[in-house]
XYZ file of C-alpha atoms in Angstrom:
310
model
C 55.840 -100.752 58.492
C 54.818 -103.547 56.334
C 56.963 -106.244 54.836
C 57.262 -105.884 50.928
C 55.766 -108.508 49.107
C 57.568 -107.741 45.632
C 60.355 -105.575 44.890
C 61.199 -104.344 41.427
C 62.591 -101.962 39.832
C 60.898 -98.317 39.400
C 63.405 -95.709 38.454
C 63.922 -93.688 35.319
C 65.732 -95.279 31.994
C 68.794 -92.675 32.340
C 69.438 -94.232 36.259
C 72.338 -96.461 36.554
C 71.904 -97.449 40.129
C 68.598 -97.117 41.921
C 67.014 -98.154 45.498
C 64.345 -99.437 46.408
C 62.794 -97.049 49.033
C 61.153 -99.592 51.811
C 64.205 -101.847 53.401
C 61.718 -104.252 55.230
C 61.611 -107.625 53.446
C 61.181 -111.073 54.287
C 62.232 -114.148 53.617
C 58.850 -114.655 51.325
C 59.655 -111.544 49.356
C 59.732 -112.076 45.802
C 62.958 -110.121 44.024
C 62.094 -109.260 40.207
C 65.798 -108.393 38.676
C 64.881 -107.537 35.000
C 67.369 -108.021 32.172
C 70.749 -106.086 31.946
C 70.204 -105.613 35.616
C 71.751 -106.851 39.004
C 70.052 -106.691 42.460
C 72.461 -106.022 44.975
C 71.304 -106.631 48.995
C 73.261 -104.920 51.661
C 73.308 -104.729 55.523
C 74.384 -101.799 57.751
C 76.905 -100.083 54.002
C 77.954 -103.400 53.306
C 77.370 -105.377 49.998
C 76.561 -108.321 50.327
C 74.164 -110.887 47.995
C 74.067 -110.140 43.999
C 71.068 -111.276 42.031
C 71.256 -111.829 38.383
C 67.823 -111.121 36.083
C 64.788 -113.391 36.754
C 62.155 -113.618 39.792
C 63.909 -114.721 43.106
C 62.233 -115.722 46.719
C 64.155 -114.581 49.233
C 65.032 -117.532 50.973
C 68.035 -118.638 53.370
C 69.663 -120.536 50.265
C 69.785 -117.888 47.942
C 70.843 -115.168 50.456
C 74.300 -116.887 52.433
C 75.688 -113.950 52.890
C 73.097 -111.727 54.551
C 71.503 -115.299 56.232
C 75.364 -115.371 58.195
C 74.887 -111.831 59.641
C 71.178 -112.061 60.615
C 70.848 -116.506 61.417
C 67.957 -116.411 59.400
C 65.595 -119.722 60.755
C 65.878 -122.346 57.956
C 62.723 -122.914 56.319
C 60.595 -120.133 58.222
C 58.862 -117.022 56.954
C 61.285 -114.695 58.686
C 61.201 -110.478 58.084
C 64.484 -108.578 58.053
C 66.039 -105.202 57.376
C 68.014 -105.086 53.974
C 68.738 -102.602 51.548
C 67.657 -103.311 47.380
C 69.566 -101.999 44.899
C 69.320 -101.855 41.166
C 72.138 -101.561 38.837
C 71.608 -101.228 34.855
C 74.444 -102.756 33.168
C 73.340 -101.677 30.261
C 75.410 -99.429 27.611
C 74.999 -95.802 27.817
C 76.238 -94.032 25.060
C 75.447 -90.585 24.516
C 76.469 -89.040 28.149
C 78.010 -85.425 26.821
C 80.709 -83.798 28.174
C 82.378 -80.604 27.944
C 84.474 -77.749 29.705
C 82.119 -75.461 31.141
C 84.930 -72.443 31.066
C 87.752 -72.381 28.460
C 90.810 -73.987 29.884
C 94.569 -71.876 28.911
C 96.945 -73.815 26.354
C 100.423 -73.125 25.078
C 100.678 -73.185 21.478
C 103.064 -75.264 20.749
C 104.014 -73.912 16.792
C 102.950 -70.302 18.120
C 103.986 -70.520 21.416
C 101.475 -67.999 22.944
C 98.538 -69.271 25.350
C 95.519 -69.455 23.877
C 91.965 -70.672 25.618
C 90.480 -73.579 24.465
C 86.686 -75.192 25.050
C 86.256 -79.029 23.920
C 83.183 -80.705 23.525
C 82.339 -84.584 23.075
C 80.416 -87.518 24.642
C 81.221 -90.768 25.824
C 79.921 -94.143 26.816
C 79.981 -96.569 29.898
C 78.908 -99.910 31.371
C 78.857 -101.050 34.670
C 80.632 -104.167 34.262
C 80.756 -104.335 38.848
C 77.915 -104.029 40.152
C 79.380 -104.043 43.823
C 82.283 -102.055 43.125
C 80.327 -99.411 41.262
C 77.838 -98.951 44.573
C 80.576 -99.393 46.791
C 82.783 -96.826 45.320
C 80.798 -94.075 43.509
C 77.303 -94.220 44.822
C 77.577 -93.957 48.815
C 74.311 -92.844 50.156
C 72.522 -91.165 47.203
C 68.655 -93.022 46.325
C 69.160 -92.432 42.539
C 72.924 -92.014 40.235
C 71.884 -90.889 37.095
C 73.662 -89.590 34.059
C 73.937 -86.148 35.502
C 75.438 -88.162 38.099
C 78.093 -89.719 35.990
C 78.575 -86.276 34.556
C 79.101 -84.115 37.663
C 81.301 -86.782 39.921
C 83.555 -87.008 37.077
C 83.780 -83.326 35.526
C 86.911 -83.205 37.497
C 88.581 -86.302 36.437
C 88.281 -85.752 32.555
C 88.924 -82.175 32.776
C 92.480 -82.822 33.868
C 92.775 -85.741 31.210
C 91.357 -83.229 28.639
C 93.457 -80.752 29.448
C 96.819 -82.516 29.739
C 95.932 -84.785 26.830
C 95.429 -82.030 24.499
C 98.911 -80.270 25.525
C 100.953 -83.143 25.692
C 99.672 -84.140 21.998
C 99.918 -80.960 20.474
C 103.662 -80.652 22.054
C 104.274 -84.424 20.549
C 102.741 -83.752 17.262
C 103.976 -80.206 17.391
C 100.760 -78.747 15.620
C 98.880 -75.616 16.620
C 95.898 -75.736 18.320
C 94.267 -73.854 15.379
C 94.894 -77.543 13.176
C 93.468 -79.715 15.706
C 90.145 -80.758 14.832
C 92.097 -82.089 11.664
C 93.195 -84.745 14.617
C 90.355 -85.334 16.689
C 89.333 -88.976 16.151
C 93.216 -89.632 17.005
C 92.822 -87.375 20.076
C 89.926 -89.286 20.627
C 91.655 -92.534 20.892
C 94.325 -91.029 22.983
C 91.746 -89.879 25.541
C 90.504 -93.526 25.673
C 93.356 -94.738 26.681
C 93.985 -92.091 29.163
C 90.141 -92.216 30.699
C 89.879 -96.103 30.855
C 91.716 -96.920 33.683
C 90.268 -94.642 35.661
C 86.842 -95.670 35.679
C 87.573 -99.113 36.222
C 88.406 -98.106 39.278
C 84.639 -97.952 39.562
C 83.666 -100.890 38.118
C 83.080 -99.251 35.152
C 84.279 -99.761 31.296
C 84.750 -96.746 28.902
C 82.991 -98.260 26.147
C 83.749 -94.717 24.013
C 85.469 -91.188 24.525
C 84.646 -88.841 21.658
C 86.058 -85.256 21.515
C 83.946 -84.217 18.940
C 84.615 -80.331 18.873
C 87.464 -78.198 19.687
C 87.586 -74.557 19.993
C 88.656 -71.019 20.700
C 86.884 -67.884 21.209
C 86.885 -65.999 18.441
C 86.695 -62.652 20.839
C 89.846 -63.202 22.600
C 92.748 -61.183 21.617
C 95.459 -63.898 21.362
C 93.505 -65.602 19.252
C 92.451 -62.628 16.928
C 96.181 -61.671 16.873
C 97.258 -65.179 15.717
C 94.526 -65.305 13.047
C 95.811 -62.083 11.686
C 99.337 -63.213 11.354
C 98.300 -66.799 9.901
C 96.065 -64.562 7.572
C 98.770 -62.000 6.525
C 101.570 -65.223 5.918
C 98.745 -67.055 4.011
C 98.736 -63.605 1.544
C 102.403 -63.352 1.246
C 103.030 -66.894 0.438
C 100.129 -66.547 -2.298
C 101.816 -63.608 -3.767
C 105.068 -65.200 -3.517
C 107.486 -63.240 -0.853
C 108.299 -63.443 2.432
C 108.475 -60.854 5.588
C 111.542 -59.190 4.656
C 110.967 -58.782 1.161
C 107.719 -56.946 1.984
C 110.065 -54.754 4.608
C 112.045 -53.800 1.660
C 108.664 -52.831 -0.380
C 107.363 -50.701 1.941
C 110.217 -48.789 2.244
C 110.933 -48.432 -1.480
C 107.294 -47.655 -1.915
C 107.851 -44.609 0.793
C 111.152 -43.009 -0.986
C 109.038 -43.175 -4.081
C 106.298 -41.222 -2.245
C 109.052 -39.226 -0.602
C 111.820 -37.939 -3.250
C 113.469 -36.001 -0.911
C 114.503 -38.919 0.887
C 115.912 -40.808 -2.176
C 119.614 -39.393 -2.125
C 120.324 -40.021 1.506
C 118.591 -43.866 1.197
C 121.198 -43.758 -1.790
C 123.869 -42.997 0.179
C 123.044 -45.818 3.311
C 123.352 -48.297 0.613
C 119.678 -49.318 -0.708
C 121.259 -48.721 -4.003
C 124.129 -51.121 -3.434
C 122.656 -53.393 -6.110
C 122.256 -50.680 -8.836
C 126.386 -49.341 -7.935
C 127.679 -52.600 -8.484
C 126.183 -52.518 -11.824
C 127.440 -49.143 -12.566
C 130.463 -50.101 -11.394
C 131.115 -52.947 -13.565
C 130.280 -50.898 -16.562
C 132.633 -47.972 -15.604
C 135.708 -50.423 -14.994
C 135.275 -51.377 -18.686
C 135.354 -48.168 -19.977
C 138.458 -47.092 -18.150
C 140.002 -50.016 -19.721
C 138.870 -48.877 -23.012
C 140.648 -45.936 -22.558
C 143.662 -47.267 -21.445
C 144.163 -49.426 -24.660
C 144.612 -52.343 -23.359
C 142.601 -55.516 -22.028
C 143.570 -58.334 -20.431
C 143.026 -62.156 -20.964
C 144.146 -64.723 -18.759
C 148.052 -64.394 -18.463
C 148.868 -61.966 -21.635
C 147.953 -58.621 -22.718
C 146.101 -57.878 -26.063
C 146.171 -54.127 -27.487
C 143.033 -52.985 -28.208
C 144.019 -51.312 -31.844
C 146.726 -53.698 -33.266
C 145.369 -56.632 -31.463
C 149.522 -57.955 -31.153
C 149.549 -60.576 -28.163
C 152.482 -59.233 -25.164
C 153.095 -61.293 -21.952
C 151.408 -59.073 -18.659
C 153.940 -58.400 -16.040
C 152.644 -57.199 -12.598
């Protein structure tokens, strides 16, 4: 196999990490790093040299690391086995996420389960170019968006999942007002994701959820709309659940006369007998001649004052 003169980079513009597909260089090899790149050499899995952007010769001094595993002849055109890789450290912003099936949630307000889908995107940059390779790419030629996408599915399902309860428990809203929250859930989610994919040598430069939502087939959810939609009515027309109990049940004696005199009698028309009653005690006393105020007794045709004895 023949020694590689130059080696640059040749993958696509969504590829974080790339590798060069010959590993036979020399120590005459020109290296061609391009901006927002590093070139990272390794030796039987291990990382070893990092290049920054520019045009390098691959020459004892500018390769210690590998030079102390192979004793590389000073000064001589010398071939060797290495891996190339390319990193982009550039920002990638629009990598979209969402959950592929809807995930169950308790409603907090409701406190049924409802399932929810969420949508968004985020954006990274590979701040370590070593630990990124080292950690997340292993043996694969290309790591690509999709890449990013599918090894981490996982990870930010969990955090989108718990996330979402744990706020709607601490802001105790329903899930059917959260997009009025999103950019704070947003934030939140940040916080959460960040740590973890430093862990990878990579920085969370965003996490956007940018759409959250429930399927409108499901029968929880139709349920719940139903109620919200009947409450929203009442409180329009100005009563609550009980007073429309106490409609519907008028409305049916009235449809139903038959009915009327035993309802009567069970005490729907306790409003309309104390009424009556109030007017009946003031004709008895009427009748009786007399009527009372505060501690004396006034007659009712001579109007002469008496003192009221019990």
């Amino acid at each position: 196999m023949a020694v590689a003169e130059v080696v640059k980079y040749n993958g696509g513009p969504d590829v974080f990490a790339w590798k060069y597909p010959e590993d036979e260089l020399g120590t005459w090899t020109q290296l061609i790093v391009s901006e927002s790149q590093e070139a990272v050499l390794f030796k039987g899995g291990k990382a070893l040299d990092v290049f920054q952007s520019g045009r390098h010769t691959l020459e004892t001094e500018n390769i210690p690391l590998l030079n102390q595993i192979l004793k590389l002849p000073f000064g001589g055109r010398s071939p060797f086995s290495a891996e190339v890789w390319f990193v982009n450290k550039m920002n990638s912003l629009d990598i979209k996420w969402g959950t592929s099936s809807p995930i169950q949630i308790q409603d907090p307000k409701y406190h049924v389960f409802i399932p929810v889908r969420s949508f968004g995107q985020f954006g990274i940059r590979v701040e370590n170019a070593k630990q990124f390779l080292l950690k997340l790419v292993g043996t694969l030629p290309v790591f690509d968006k999709a890449s990013i996408v599918k090894y981490f599915r996982g990870i930010y399902l969990t955090k989108v999942k718990d996330s979402i309860s744990s706020y709607l428990i601490h802001k105790q809203i329903s899930i059917m007002e959260i997009n009025a929250y999103l950019e704070e859930l947003s934030v939140h989610l940040q916080e959460k994701m960040s740590p973890v994919l430093s862990e990878y040598g990579i920085r969370l430069v965003h996490f956007y959820v940018n759409d959250i939502s429930v399927p409108e087939d499901d029968s929880a959810v139709k349920k719940l709309k139903d109620v919200l939609a009947k409450k929203a009515e009442m409180n329009i027309l100005g009563y609550n659940y009980q007073q429309e109990r106490s409609f519907d049940i008028m409305e049916g004696a009235a449809k139903n006369p038959g009915s009327s005199s035993g309802m009567m009698g069970s005490g729907i028309g306790l409003g309309m007998g104390v009424a009556m009653g109030g007017a009946a005690g003031n004709e008895l006393k009427k009748i009786t001649g007399v009527l009372h105020t505060g501690n004396s007794v006034v007659c009712s045709s001579c109007g002469a004052a008496a003192s009221a004895e019990k």
